[in-house]
Amino acid sequence: MKTENDKILIIDDEQYICDSCRQVFVKDGYQVDIANDGITGLRKIKELKPHLVFVDLKMPGMSGMEVLEEIKKIDPTIVSVVITGYATIESAVEAMKREACDFLPKPFNPDELRLVTGRALKRRKLILETNRIREEKDRMKENFISMVSHQLRTPLVAVQQYFEVILGGMVGSVSEEQKNMLNRSKIRIDELIRLIKEWLDFAKIDANKLVSELKPTDLIPILSRIPDTLQSLAKQNNVNVKMDIPKNLAFISGNVNTLEQVFLNLVENGIRYNIDGGNVTIAAQMENGYVKVEISDTGIGISQHELPFIFDQFYQVNPGNRTDGTGLGLCIVKRVIDAHSGEIKVTSEPGRGTVFSILLPEIKEEKNER
Ligand code: ADP
């Protein structure tokens, strides 16, 4: 398991332990250093950048457990092994919790030391390999996303613009029949651009990343912005968007951009699947430690047998009759709500309307994220 540059640091207040370990390691060809206390050890970690650190648990001053915690902060790829004369189950468990990868009880002989060292360095290689694969996966995903957005979206947007120029009569007159066909082609291109946009949004939602970015968030400003944003769509469809939200709501642990996307999606659906002169209501209230947001509409509704599928990727009710939509909106909504440890439910009655209820767990802190 040993490679040319493997570097080992031993942090122990007993000089003879340090010396005897050093002897073994030097003989085996490792680069090795020693420190007799935690503070010196941490300084040497920063200087030497070791791959493996042996840490004595009982030392005067900074304890081994504290050293372990600091090591992870300095470099999470460093593996540490705990050495102690008082090997109890409790101390082993405590050390493992601080991510020590092994335990070496005193006294130990050179073979035992070599065995633990080999195992620990193997572990480090696995950590490095896992990190490398994860980074490569992220890079591939990002490359793919930007490739799709450039290679597919850019030419489509150019085509869309040419259609506008031709339809606007700027390059000569267009007969009614041609206009009709060009208009239909333009609608298809618009759909494709929308599909690519939603698909890119979908690909970008990385649940793990989202969870790491959650901050105390107030939903009121997010919800209040929606009617303005969707004003023209609502007018076009002759649908009223109403608000029924209190002055204050508890904060939730959230990501503003994706939550905004969720509520916009739901209200937009409420408008698009509505009837002439219909309503969409955005309501919010506290319920048993959750902030509950309800988006209800007086629209066409969804039949009971379709309801279980509407959150699936690309699922659309009556896709054959449709020229709009992608079937991705609700799938994005569900993914975002799941990443917020929330819940989404839907009830609907064909011909009467649909209610989407979202529950997000409240938090007590009152820091602003608007
Ligand atoms: P789309 O892009 O087709 O709207 P969504 O994932 O947002 O995709 O929705 C999936 C399907 O669920 C839609 O195609 C539509 O048939 C149905 N749907 C969603 N919201 C509503 C609603 N408020 N009222 C009626 N049907 C809805």
Coordinates of N, CA, C and O in Angstrom, one line a residue, residues 36 88 144 202 217 226 263 271 278 297 310 332:
N36 N 5.1 16.4 20.1 CA 4.8 15.9 21.4 C 3.6 16.4 22.1 O 3.2 16.1 23.2
T88 N -10.7 2.0 25.7 CA -12.0 1.6 26.1 C -12.9 1.7 24.9 O -12.6 2.4 23.9
F144 N -22.4 19.0 -19.5 CA -23.6 18.5 -20.2 C -24.7 19.6 -20.2 O -25.2 19.9 -21.3
F202 N -34.5 21.3 -14.4 CA -34.6 20.1 -13.7 C -33.3 19.4 -13.4 O -33.0 19.0 -12.3
T217 N -35.7 31.4 5.9 CA -36.4 32.1 4.8 C -37.9 32.4 5.2 O -38.6 31.6 5.8
I226 N -45.6 36.9 -6.5 CA -46.2 36.0 -7.6 C -47.2 36.7 -8.5 O -47.1 36.7 -9.7
F263 N -43.6 27.9 -6.4 CA -44.9 28.6 -6.3 C -45.3 29.2 -7.6 O -46.5 29.2 -8.0
I271 N -53.4 29.0 -13.4 CA -54.0 29.9 -14.4 C -54.2 29.2 -15.8 O -55.3 29.3 -16.4
G278 N -62.1 32.5 -14.2 CA -61.8 31.7 -13.0 C -60.8 32.4 -12.0 O -60.3 33.5 -12.3
D297 N -57.4 26.5 -7.3 CA -57.9 27.1 -8.5 C -59.4 26.6 -8.7 O -59.8 25.6 -8.2
I310 N -49.3 12.8 -11.7 CA -49.0 14.1 -12.2 C -47.6 14.6 -11.8 O -47.1 15.6 -12.4
I332 N -40.4 19.0 -11.0 CA -39.4 19.9 -10.4 C -39.9 20.4 -9.0 O -39.2 20.4 -8.0

